[in-house]
């Protein structure tokens, strides 16, 4: 199953084409709508005030409620755009954004409004694609869940099992420890008050993958497949599997995962530092990883930049509507990317 996302932040619509969706899937549109709602801003001051309905319009690939096997194309209208916010600064490259490299790569023809095709707005159709992937995975007994693991140095409780993550999916602010969540919210609002932004991290688990998926080379490596999908999500700047960067602080005796034969005859590990992958191949434990997301680059503070038309130094003070933090809205996005990666790993 392959996907192509199309559209721009301030264009008439955005969307996705999914190829290779198996025929006969009875698409649960209520479950799709729930996933879309998880990504939408909640009007709580923690996200952009831009309000989009994110209603899915399926153009092809579904007939009488079931997938047909043809390419599945879905669109989402852009209704709440204020393109004039970007007119005065269209030639000023926003630090941290793709404005300058995109200007060079596309000879200045790219849509600059709201970041165009590079906008976080394009994660909405990705969530739809992931919602379809999740329904296909559920038929195989595979489930995906995630939570905010940290924002600006404030940590959530560690992920334990799928049940706890399923409860998180029903929260507006997806953390395991609500007390830590309140501290994170305060940090976001403080950054917003100071015309700044904060970053954070998301921990995700894929549960139910069988042993033996993937391979040792660059094309089949399970970590490589997941990394490819995850780094396609705007703002993701690091991915660590299992213990991740903490491996640098361990000895082998701490990092190794001792094995044993369970009562049901399956081989299991006493811990999961490897994140469910050894040698690029799934080992039967939950596939776990953590992504690091940069602070939102669109901030209201004055910043140094360049005028791309005049090719001279300039200063930039952004107007418009921006997220002081994208991490809480990105949890279903990361789940979507993981679900699509899991489908590739399974050969769906």
PDB file of C-alpha atoms in Angstrom, residues 36-338:
ATOM      1  CA  UNK A  36      -9.477  13.195  12.365  1.00  0.00           C
ATOM      2  CA  UNK A  37     -10.926  14.881  15.448  1.00  0.00           C
ATOM      3  CA  UNK A  38      -7.923  13.862  17.552  1.00  0.00           C
ATOM      4  CA  UNK A  39      -5.658  15.942  15.301  1.00  0.00           C
ATOM      5  CA  UNK A  40      -7.874  19.034  15.142  1.00  0.00           C
ATOM      6  CA  UNK A  41      -7.179  22.039  17.430  1.00  0.00           C
ATOM      7  CA  UNK A  42      -9.523  22.122  20.423  1.00  0.00           C
ATOM      8  CA  UNK A  43      -9.879  25.884  20.939  1.00  0.00           C
ATOM      9  CA  UNK A  44      -8.047  25.697  24.280  1.00  0.00           C
ATOM     10  CA  UNK A  45      -5.284  28.190  23.469  1.00  0.00           C
ATOM     11  CA  UNK A  46      -2.713  25.402  23.110  1.00  0.00           C
ATOM     12  CA  UNK A  47      -3.008  25.249  19.311  1.00  0.00           C
ATOM     13  CA  UNK A  48      -3.652  27.423  16.289  1.00  0.00           C
ATOM     14  CA  UNK A  49      -7.021  29.221  16.259  1.00  0.00           C
ATOM     15  CA  UNK A  50      -7.497  28.089  12.648  1.00  0.00           C
ATOM     16  CA  UNK A  51     -10.709  26.066  12.596  1.00  0.00           C
ATOM     17  CA  UNK A  52     -11.162  23.411   9.937  1.00  0.00           C
ATOM     18  CA  UNK A  53     -13.911  20.801   9.859  1.00  0.00           C
ATOM     19  CA  UNK A  54     -11.606  18.178   8.311  1.00  0.00           C
ATOM     20  CA  UNK A  55     -14.553  16.293   6.838  1.00  0.00           C
ATOM     21  CA  UNK A  56     -13.440  13.515   4.502  1.00  0.00           C
ATOM     22  CA  UNK A  57     -14.758  13.384   0.945  1.00  0.00           C
ATOM     23  CA  UNK A  58     -14.005  10.062  -0.721  1.00  0.00           C
ATOM     24  CA  UNK A  59     -13.734  10.461  -4.488  1.00  0.00           C
ATOM     25  CA  UNK A  60     -12.822   6.908  -5.475  1.00  0.00           C
ATOM     26  CA  UNK A  61     -11.917   3.485  -4.161  1.00  0.00           C
ATOM     27  CA  UNK A  62     -15.010   2.910  -1.997  1.00  0.00           C
ATOM     28  CA  UNK A  63     -18.370   1.583  -3.233  1.00  0.00           C
ATOM     29  CA  UNK A  64     -21.350   0.726  -1.044  1.00  0.00           C
ATOM     30  CA  UNK A  65     -19.191   1.129   2.055  1.00  0.00           C
ATOM     31  CA  UNK A  66     -16.416  -1.241   0.997  1.00  0.00           C
ATOM     32  CA  UNK A  67     -13.054  -0.641  -0.613  1.00  0.00           C
ATOM     33  CA  UNK A  68     -12.971  -1.661  -4.272  1.00  0.00           C
ATOM     34  CA  UNK A  69      -9.255  -2.323  -4.706  1.00  0.00           C
ATOM     35  CA  UNK A  70      -8.946   0.729  -6.967  1.00  0.00           C
ATOM     36  CA  UNK A  71      -6.892   3.741  -5.784  1.00  0.00           C
ATOM     37  CA  UNK A  72      -8.612   5.289  -2.770  1.00  0.00           C
ATOM     38  CA  UNK A  73      -8.680   9.077  -3.159  1.00  0.00           C
ATOM     39  CA  UNK A  74      -9.935  11.343  -0.381  1.00  0.00           C
ATOM     40  CA  UNK A  75      -9.985  15.135  -0.069  1.00  0.00           C
ATOM     41  CA  UNK A  76     -10.412  17.613   2.788  1.00  0.00           C
ATOM     42  CA  UNK A  77     -11.556  21.161   2.069  1.00  0.00           C
ATOM     43  CA  UNK A  78      -9.569  24.159   3.320  1.00  0.00           C
ATOM     44  CA  UNK A  79     -12.216  26.560   4.592  1.00  0.00           C
ATOM     45  CA  UNK A  80     -10.627  28.774   7.272  1.00  0.00           C
ATOM     46  CA  UNK A  81      -7.725  30.361   5.389  1.00  0.00           C
ATOM     47  CA  UNK A  82      -6.342  33.891   5.794  1.00  0.00           C
ATOM     48  CA  UNK A  83      -3.828  34.035   2.971  1.00  0.00           C
ATOM     49  CA  UNK A  84      -3.349  37.799   3.319  1.00  0.00           C
ATOM     50  CA  UNK A  85      -1.363  37.170   6.501  1.00  0.00           C
ATOM     51  CA  UNK A  86       1.532  35.977   4.310  1.00  0.00           C
ATOM     52  CA  UNK A  87       1.551  38.599   1.554  1.00  0.00           C
ATOM     53  CA  UNK A  88       3.802  41.115   3.321  1.00  0.00           C
ATOM     54  CA  UNK A  89       6.445  38.504   4.186  1.00  0.00           C
ATOM     55  CA  UNK A  90       6.311  36.268   1.102  1.00  0.00           C
ATOM     56  CA  UNK A  91       9.913  37.069   0.138  1.00  0.00           C
ATOM     57  CA  UNK A  92      11.276  36.619   3.666  1.00  0.00           C
ATOM     58  CA  UNK A  93      12.462  33.097   4.411  1.00  0.00           C
ATOM     59  CA  UNK A  94      11.078  31.991   7.762  1.00  0.00           C
ATOM     60  CA  UNK A  95      13.871  30.529   9.931  1.00  0.00           C
ATOM     61  CA  UNK A  96      13.247  26.858  10.642  1.00  0.00           C
ATOM     62  CA  UNK A  97      10.851  26.470   7.692  1.00  0.00           C
ATOM     63  CA  UNK A  98      11.419  25.033   4.231  1.00  0.00           C
ATOM     64  CA  UNK A  99      10.960  28.451   2.569  1.00  0.00           C
ATOM     65  CA  UNK A 100      14.552  28.939   1.397  1.00  0.00           C
ATOM     66  CA  UNK A 101      15.346  25.402   0.170  1.00  0.00           C
ATOM     67  CA  UNK A 102      11.885  25.154  -1.433  1.00  0.00           C
ATOM     68  CA  UNK A 103      12.419  28.513  -3.155  1.00  0.00           C
ATOM     69  CA  UNK A 104      15.634  27.165  -4.684  1.00  0.00           C
ATOM     70  CA  UNK A 105      14.312  23.659  -5.392  1.00  0.00           C
ATOM     71  CA  UNK A 106      11.166  24.899  -7.187  1.00  0.00           C
ATOM     72  CA  UNK A 107      12.568  28.074  -8.746  1.00  0.00           C
ATOM     73  CA  UNK A 108      10.365  30.313  -6.607  1.00  0.00           C
ATOM     74  CA  UNK A 109       7.143  28.748  -7.952  1.00  0.00           C
ATOM     75  CA  UNK A 110       6.105  27.057  -4.695  1.00  0.00           C
ATOM     76  CA  UNK A 111       2.998  28.230  -2.822  1.00  0.00           C
ATOM     77  CA  UNK A 112       4.340  30.208   0.149  1.00  0.00           C
ATOM     78  CA  UNK A 113       0.991  30.733   1.925  1.00  0.00           C
ATOM     79  CA  UNK A 114       1.031  28.954   5.269  1.00  0.00           C
ATOM     80  CA  UNK A 115       4.019  26.911   4.135  1.00  0.00           C
ATOM     81  CA  UNK A 116       2.172  25.513   1.111  1.00  0.00           C
ATOM     82  CA  UNK A 117       2.842  21.804   0.652  1.00  0.00           C
ATOM     83  CA  UNK A 118       5.306  21.860   3.562  1.00  0.00           C
ATOM     84  CA  UNK A 119       2.646  22.866   6.094  1.00  0.00           C
ATOM     85  CA  UNK A 120       1.592  20.774   9.062  1.00  0.00           C
ATOM     86  CA  UNK A 121      -1.886  21.094   7.545  1.00  0.00           C
ATOM     87  CA  UNK A 122      -0.857  18.253   5.216  1.00  0.00           C
ATOM     88  CA  UNK A 123      -0.841  15.864   8.183  1.00  0.00           C
ATOM     89  CA  UNK A 124      -4.657  15.780   8.062  1.00  0.00           C
ATOM     90  CA  UNK A 125      -4.820  13.508   4.985  1.00  0.00           C
ATOM     91  CA  UNK A 126      -1.993  11.451   6.486  1.00  0.00           C
ATOM     92  CA  UNK A 127      -4.226  10.787   9.506  1.00  0.00           C
ATOM     93  CA  UNK A 128      -6.985   9.607   7.151  1.00  0.00           C
ATOM     94  CA  UNK A 129      -4.557   7.239   5.416  1.00  0.00           C
ATOM     95  CA  UNK A 130      -3.436   5.977   8.812  1.00  0.00           C
ATOM     96  CA  UNK A 131      -7.034   5.417   9.891  1.00  0.00           C
ATOM     97  CA  UNK A 132      -7.538   3.137   6.883  1.00  0.00           C
ATOM     98  CA  UNK A 133      -4.268   1.357   7.677  1.00  0.00           C
ATOM     99  CA  UNK A 134      -5.329   0.850  11.313  1.00  0.00           C
ATOM    100  CA  UNK A 135      -8.504  -0.905  10.186  1.00  0.00           C
ATOM    101  CA  UNK A 136      -6.507  -3.232   7.951  1.00  0.00           C
ATOM    102  CA  UNK A 137      -4.064  -3.942  10.784  1.00  0.00           C
ATOM    103  CA  UNK A 138      -6.879  -4.728  13.219  1.00  0.00           C
ATOM    104  CA  UNK A 139      -7.912  -7.602  10.927  1.00  0.00           C
ATOM    105  CA  UNK A 140      -4.450  -9.063  11.592  1.00  0.00           C
ATOM    106  CA  UNK A 141      -4.563  -8.453  15.343  1.00  0.00           C
ATOM    107  CA  UNK A 142      -2.105  -5.540  15.151  1.00  0.00           C
ATOM    108  CA  UNK A 143      -2.757  -2.279  17.014  1.00  0.00           C
ATOM    109  CA  UNK A 144      -0.981   1.069  17.263  1.00  0.00           C
ATOM    110  CA  UNK A 145      -1.000   3.519  20.184  1.00  0.00           C
ATOM    111  CA  UNK A 146       1.006   6.555  21.283  1.00  0.00           C
ATOM    112  CA  UNK A 147       1.232   9.294  23.901  1.00  0.00           C
ATOM    113  CA  UNK A 148       3.157  12.486  24.552  1.00  0.00           C
ATOM    114  CA  UNK A 149       6.325  11.334  26.301  1.00  0.00           C
ATOM    115  CA  UNK A 150       7.608  14.827  26.996  1.00  0.00           C
ATOM    116  CA  UNK A 151       7.249  18.531  26.285  1.00  0.00           C
ATOM    117  CA  UNK A 152      10.047  21.031  26.990  1.00  0.00           C
ATOM    118  CA  UNK A 153      11.703  18.737  29.548  1.00  0.00           C
ATOM    119  CA  UNK A 154       8.489  17.693  31.322  1.00  0.00           C
ATOM    120  CA  UNK A 155       8.082  13.908  31.122  1.00  0.00           C
ATOM    121  CA  UNK A 156       4.999  11.715  31.049  1.00  0.00           C
ATOM    122  CA  UNK A 157       4.852   8.257  32.618  1.00  0.00           C
ATOM    123  CA  UNK A 158       6.479   5.516  30.539  1.00  0.00           C
ATOM    124  CA  UNK A 159       4.385   3.453  28.154  1.00  0.00           C
ATOM    125  CA  UNK A 160       3.497   0.028  29.549  1.00  0.00           C
ATOM    126  CA  UNK A 161       0.870  -1.690  27.409  1.00  0.00           C
ATOM    127  CA  UNK A 162      -1.750  -1.162  24.739  1.00  0.00           C
ATOM    128  CA  UNK A 163      -4.637  -0.844  27.195  1.00  0.00           C
ATOM    129  CA  UNK A 164      -3.244   2.318  28.763  1.00  0.00           C
ATOM    130  CA  UNK A 165      -2.647   3.845  25.324  1.00  0.00           C
ATOM    131  CA  UNK A 166      -6.209   3.098  24.231  1.00  0.00           C
ATOM    132  CA  UNK A 167      -7.418   5.222  27.151  1.00  0.00           C
ATOM    133  CA  UNK A 168      -5.073   8.033  26.115  1.00  0.00           C
ATOM    134  CA  UNK A 169      -6.683   8.140  22.663  1.00  0.00           C
ATOM    135  CA  UNK A 170      -9.895   9.460  24.223  1.00  0.00           C
ATOM    136  CA  UNK A 171      -8.159  12.431  25.887  1.00  0.00           C
ATOM    137  CA  UNK A 172      -7.891  15.916  24.398  1.00  0.00           C
ATOM    138  CA  UNK A 173      -4.337  16.067  25.758  1.00  0.00           C
ATOM    139  CA  UNK A 174      -2.928  12.548  25.208  1.00  0.00           C
ATOM    140  CA  UNK A 175      -0.770  11.759  28.239  1.00  0.00           C
ATOM    141  CA  UNK A 176      -0.733   8.858  30.680  1.00  0.00           C
ATOM    142  CA  UNK A 177      -0.129  11.100  33.719  1.00  0.00           C
ATOM    143  CA  UNK A 178      -2.660  13.955  33.741  1.00  0.00           C
ATOM    144  CA  UNK A 179      -0.621  15.810  36.354  1.00  0.00           C
ATOM    145  CA  UNK A 180       2.368  15.889  34.029  1.00  0.00           C
ATOM    146  CA  UNK A 181      -0.022  16.926  31.289  1.00  0.00           C
ATOM    147  CA  UNK A 182      -1.057  20.023  33.223  1.00  0.00           C
ATOM    148  CA  UNK A 183       2.602  21.011  33.638  1.00  0.00           C
ATOM    149  CA  UNK A 184       3.112  20.572  29.894  1.00  0.00           C
ATOM    150  CA  UNK A 185       0.098  22.763  29.131  1.00  0.00           C
ATOM    151  CA  UNK A 186       1.490  25.485  31.398  1.00  0.00           C
ATOM    152  CA  UNK A 187       4.832  25.354  29.567  1.00  0.00           C
ATOM    153  CA  UNK A 188       3.063  25.707  26.198  1.00  0.00           C
ATOM    154  CA  UNK A 189       1.006  28.678  27.383  1.00  0.00           C
ATOM    155  CA  UNK A 190       4.087  30.339  28.891  1.00  0.00           C
ATOM    156  CA  UNK A 191       5.930  30.034  25.569  1.00  0.00           C
ATOM    157  CA  UNK A 192       2.896  31.418  23.761  1.00  0.00           C
ATOM    158  CA  UNK A 193       2.760  34.397  26.118  1.00  0.00           C
ATOM    159  CA  UNK A 194       6.418  35.065  25.362  1.00  0.00           C
ATOM    160  CA  UNK A 195       5.746  34.842  21.595  1.00  0.00           C
ATOM    161  CA  UNK A 196       7.727  31.625  21.383  1.00  0.00           C
ATOM    162  CA  UNK A 197       7.141  27.878  21.006  1.00  0.00           C
ATOM    163  CA  UNK A 198       8.224  24.555  22.527  1.00  0.00           C
ATOM    164  CA  UNK A 199       9.005  21.078  21.221  1.00  0.00           C
ATOM    165  CA  UNK A 200       8.719  17.622  22.696  1.00  0.00           C
ATOM    166  CA  UNK A 201       8.549  13.908  22.046  1.00  0.00           C
ATOM    167  CA  UNK A 202       6.021  11.153  21.350  1.00  0.00           C
ATOM    168  CA  UNK A 203       6.364   7.505  22.340  1.00  0.00           C
ATOM    169  CA  UNK A 204       4.579   4.949  20.158  1.00  0.00           C
ATOM    170  CA  UNK A 205       4.058   1.198  20.206  1.00  0.00           C
ATOM    171  CA  UNK A 206       2.910  -1.281  17.567  1.00  0.00           C
ATOM    172  CA  UNK A 207       1.459  -4.344  19.276  1.00  0.00           C
ATOM    173  CA  UNK A 208       0.826  -7.773  17.761  1.00  0.00           C
ATOM    174  CA  UNK A 209       3.453  -7.885  15.023  1.00  0.00           C
ATOM    175  CA  UNK A 210       4.681 -11.459  14.504  1.00  0.00           C
ATOM    176  CA  UNK A 211       8.304 -12.572  14.715  1.00  0.00           C
ATOM    177  CA  UNK A 212      10.352 -12.496  11.532  1.00  0.00           C
ATOM    178  CA  UNK A 213       9.160  -9.437   9.599  1.00  0.00           C
ATOM    179  CA  UNK A 214      11.771  -7.267   7.908  1.00  0.00           C
ATOM    180  CA  UNK A 215      15.345  -8.077   7.009  1.00  0.00           C
ATOM    181  CA  UNK A 216      18.969  -7.038   7.488  1.00  0.00           C
ATOM    182  CA  UNK A 217      19.425  -4.978   4.314  1.00  0.00           C
ATOM    183  CA  UNK A 218      18.529  -1.370   3.535  1.00  0.00           C
ATOM    184  CA  UNK A 219      15.275  -2.202   1.738  1.00  0.00           C
ATOM    185  CA  UNK A 220      13.726  -4.622   4.256  1.00  0.00           C
ATOM    186  CA  UNK A 221      15.125  -3.315   7.559  1.00  0.00           C
ATOM    187  CA  UNK A 222      12.190  -2.822   9.939  1.00  0.00           C
ATOM    188  CA  UNK A 223      13.742   0.238  11.594  1.00  0.00           C
ATOM    189  CA  UNK A 224      14.502   1.741   8.192  1.00  0.00           C
ATOM    190  CA  UNK A 225      10.927   1.250   6.982  1.00  0.00           C
ATOM    191  CA  UNK A 226       9.477   2.946  10.053  1.00  0.00           C
ATOM    192  CA  UNK A 227      12.037   5.757   9.956  1.00  0.00           C
ATOM    193  CA  UNK A 228      11.115   6.541   6.335  1.00  0.00           C
ATOM    194  CA  UNK A 229       7.456   7.053   7.237  1.00  0.00           C
ATOM    195  CA  UNK A 230       8.189   8.923  10.462  1.00  0.00           C
ATOM    196  CA  UNK A 231      10.647  11.404   8.968  1.00  0.00           C
ATOM    197  CA  UNK A 232       8.014  12.310   6.362  1.00  0.00           C
ATOM    198  CA  UNK A 233       6.029  13.916   9.203  1.00  0.00           C
ATOM    199  CA  UNK A 234       6.788  17.667   9.465  1.00  0.00           C
ATOM    200  CA  UNK A 235       8.736  18.653  12.617  1.00  0.00           C
ATOM    201  CA  UNK A 236      10.128  15.150  13.328  1.00  0.00           C
ATOM    202  CA  UNK A 237      13.903  15.546  13.749  1.00  0.00           C
ATOM    203  CA  UNK A 238      14.926  12.346  15.561  1.00  0.00           C
ATOM    204  CA  UNK A 239      13.709   8.761  15.935  1.00  0.00           C
ATOM    205  CA  UNK A 240      14.934   6.279  18.538  1.00  0.00           C
ATOM    206  CA  UNK A 241      13.840   2.633  18.761  1.00  0.00           C
ATOM    207  CA  UNK A 242      13.479   0.936  22.116  1.00  0.00           C
ATOM    208  CA  UNK A 243      15.874   2.550  24.589  1.00  0.00           C
ATOM    209  CA  UNK A 244      17.031   4.882  21.795  1.00  0.00           C
ATOM    210  CA  UNK A 245      19.600   7.462  22.868  1.00  0.00           C
ATOM    211  CA  UNK A 246      19.697   5.906  26.367  1.00  0.00           C
ATOM    212  CA  UNK A 247      21.752   3.034  24.917  1.00  0.00           C
ATOM    213  CA  UNK A 248      24.729   5.399  25.102  1.00  0.00           C
ATOM    214  CA  UNK A 249      24.394   5.375  28.904  1.00  0.00           C
ATOM    215  CA  UNK A 250      24.173   1.580  29.295  1.00  0.00           C
ATOM    216  CA  UNK A 251      26.408  -1.444  29.534  1.00  0.00           C
ATOM    217  CA  UNK A 252      25.626  -4.546  27.512  1.00  0.00           C
ATOM    218  CA  UNK A 253      24.363  -6.319  30.607  1.00  0.00           C
ATOM    219  CA  UNK A 254      21.743  -3.578  30.985  1.00  0.00           C
ATOM    220  CA  UNK A 255      20.878  -3.170  27.313  1.00  0.00           C
ATOM    221  CA  UNK A 256      20.423  -6.849  26.418  1.00  0.00           C
ATOM    222  CA  UNK A 257      16.915  -8.269  26.681  1.00  0.00           C
ATOM    223  CA  UNK A 258      17.031 -11.710  28.435  1.00  0.00           C
ATOM    224  CA  UNK A 259      14.820 -14.306  26.713  1.00  0.00           C
ATOM    225  CA  UNK A 260      12.579 -17.030  28.128  1.00  0.00           C
ATOM    226  CA  UNK A 261       9.936 -19.495  26.956  1.00  0.00           C
ATOM    227  CA  UNK A 262       6.478 -18.490  28.204  1.00  0.00           C
ATOM    228  CA  UNK A 263       3.819 -20.945  29.421  1.00  0.00           C
ATOM    229  CA  UNK A 264       2.160 -20.810  25.997  1.00  0.00           C
ATOM    230  CA  UNK A 265       5.396 -21.903  24.308  1.00  0.00           C
ATOM    231  CA  UNK A 266       6.300 -18.533  22.827  1.00  0.00           C
ATOM    232  CA  UNK A 267       9.697 -16.894  23.252  1.00  0.00           C
ATOM    233  CA  UNK A 268       9.509 -13.572  25.093  1.00  0.00           C
ATOM    234  CA  UNK A 269      11.935 -11.054  26.585  1.00  0.00           C
ATOM    235  CA  UNK A 270      12.117  -9.849  30.174  1.00  0.00           C
ATOM    236  CA  UNK A 271      12.509  -6.262  28.957  1.00  0.00           C
ATOM    237  CA  UNK A 272      12.310  -4.498  25.598  1.00  0.00           C
ATOM    238  CA  UNK A 273      15.325  -2.235  25.188  1.00  0.00           C
ATOM    239  CA  UNK A 274      15.594  -3.350  21.551  1.00  0.00           C
ATOM    240  CA  UNK A 275      12.133  -1.989  20.817  1.00  0.00           C
ATOM    241  CA  UNK A 276      10.912  -5.223  19.248  1.00  0.00           C
ATOM    242  CA  UNK A 277      13.615  -5.340  16.540  1.00  0.00           C
ATOM    243  CA  UNK A 278      16.907  -7.249  16.295  1.00  0.00           C
ATOM    244  CA  UNK A 279      18.992  -7.268  13.127  1.00  0.00           C
ATOM    245  CA  UNK A 280      16.304  -5.317  11.297  1.00  0.00           C
ATOM    246  CA  UNK A 281      13.777  -8.108  11.981  1.00  0.00           C
ATOM    247  CA  UNK A 282      10.812  -8.059  14.388  1.00  0.00           C
ATOM    248  CA  UNK A 283      11.369 -10.283  17.424  1.00  0.00           C
ATOM    249  CA  UNK A 284       7.782 -10.656  18.654  1.00  0.00           C
ATOM    250  CA  UNK A 285       7.927  -7.979  21.335  1.00  0.00           C
ATOM    251  CA  UNK A 286       6.021  -4.705  20.847  1.00  0.00           C
ATOM    252  CA  UNK A 287       7.748  -2.493  18.287  1.00  0.00           C
ATOM    253  CA  UNK A 288       8.406   0.708  20.228  1.00  0.00           C
ATOM    254  CA  UNK A 289       9.999   4.013  19.302  1.00  0.00           C
ATOM    255  CA  UNK A 290      10.120   7.661  20.317  1.00  0.00           C
ATOM    256  CA  UNK A 291      10.160  10.622  17.943  1.00  0.00           C
ATOM    257  CA  UNK A 292      11.530  14.053  18.807  1.00  0.00           C
ATOM    258  CA  UNK A 293       9.633  17.031  17.407  1.00  0.00           C
ATOM    259  CA  UNK A 294      11.170  20.470  17.021  1.00  0.00           C
ATOM    260  CA  UNK A 295       9.492  23.609  18.411  1.00  0.00           C
ATOM    261  CA  UNK A 296       7.093  25.217  15.936  1.00  0.00           C
ATOM    262  CA  UNK A 297       9.296  27.492  13.769  1.00  0.00           C
ATOM    263  CA  UNK A 298       6.514  30.062  13.240  1.00  0.00           C
ATOM    264  CA  UNK A 299       6.972  32.401  16.199  1.00  0.00           C
ATOM    265  CA  UNK A 300       6.018  36.048  16.695  1.00  0.00           C
ATOM    266  CA  UNK A 301       9.445  37.199  17.851  1.00  0.00           C
ATOM    267  CA  UNK A 302      11.623  39.286  15.547  1.00  0.00           C
ATOM    268  CA  UNK A 303      14.124  37.043  13.751  1.00  0.00           C
ATOM    269  CA  UNK A 304      17.027  37.566  11.376  1.00  0.00           C
ATOM    270  CA  UNK A 305      16.577  36.171   7.872  1.00  0.00           C
ATOM    271  CA  UNK A 306      17.108  36.954   4.182  1.00  0.00           C
ATOM    272  CA  UNK A 307      14.975  38.611   1.519  1.00  0.00           C
ATOM    273  CA  UNK A 308      14.894  35.947  -1.207  1.00  0.00           C
ATOM    274  CA  UNK A 309      13.983  38.421  -3.961  1.00  0.00           C
ATOM    275  CA  UNK A 310      16.527  41.121  -3.125  1.00  0.00           C
ATOM    276  CA  UNK A 311      19.109  38.635  -1.791  1.00  0.00           C
ATOM    277  CA  UNK A 312      19.942  40.802   1.192  1.00  0.00           C
ATOM    278  CA  UNK A 313      19.748  40.485   4.966  1.00  0.00           C
ATOM    279  CA  UNK A 314      16.408  41.287   6.575  1.00  0.00           C
ATOM    280  CA  UNK A 315      14.341  41.010   9.747  1.00  0.00           C
ATOM    281  CA  UNK A 316      11.094  39.105  10.057  1.00  0.00           C
ATOM    282  CA  UNK A 317       8.170  39.512  12.441  1.00  0.00           C
ATOM    283  CA  UNK A 318       5.463  36.967  11.672  1.00  0.00           C
ATOM    284  CA  UNK A 319       1.743  37.574  11.869  1.00  0.00           C
ATOM    285  CA  UNK A 320      -0.973  34.980  11.491  1.00  0.00           C
ATOM    286  CA  UNK A 321      -2.217  31.951  13.417  1.00  0.00           C
ATOM    287  CA  UNK A 322       0.298  29.394  14.594  1.00  0.00           C
ATOM    288  CA  UNK A 323       0.665  26.546  17.098  1.00  0.00           C
ATOM    289  CA  UNK A 324       2.868  27.301  20.128  1.00  0.00           C
ATOM    290  CA  UNK A 325       3.408  23.525  20.212  1.00  0.00           C
ATOM    291  CA  UNK A 326       2.470  20.794  17.728  1.00  0.00           C
ATOM    292  CA  UNK A 327       3.301  17.745  19.845  1.00  0.00           C
ATOM    293  CA  UNK A 328      -0.153  17.095  21.336  1.00  0.00           C
ATOM    294  CA  UNK A 329      -1.841  17.323  17.930  1.00  0.00           C
ATOM    295  CA  UNK A 330       0.845  15.130  16.351  1.00  0.00           C
ATOM    296  CA  UNK A 331       0.112  11.995  18.416  1.00  0.00           C
ATOM    297  CA  UNK A 332      -2.489  10.629  15.939  1.00  0.00           C
ATOM    298  CA  UNK A 333      -0.187  11.700  13.084  1.00  0.00           C
ATOM    299  CA  UNK A 334       2.669   9.568  14.430  1.00  0.00           C
ATOM    300  CA  UNK A 335       0.251   6.679  14.952  1.00  0.00           C
ATOM    301  CA  UNK A 336      -0.853   7.060  11.323  1.00  0.00           C
ATOM    302  CA  UNK A 337       2.724   6.964  10.035  1.00  0.00           C
ATOM    303  CA  UNK A 338       3.429   3.911  12.197  1.00  0.00           C
TER     304      UNK A 338
END
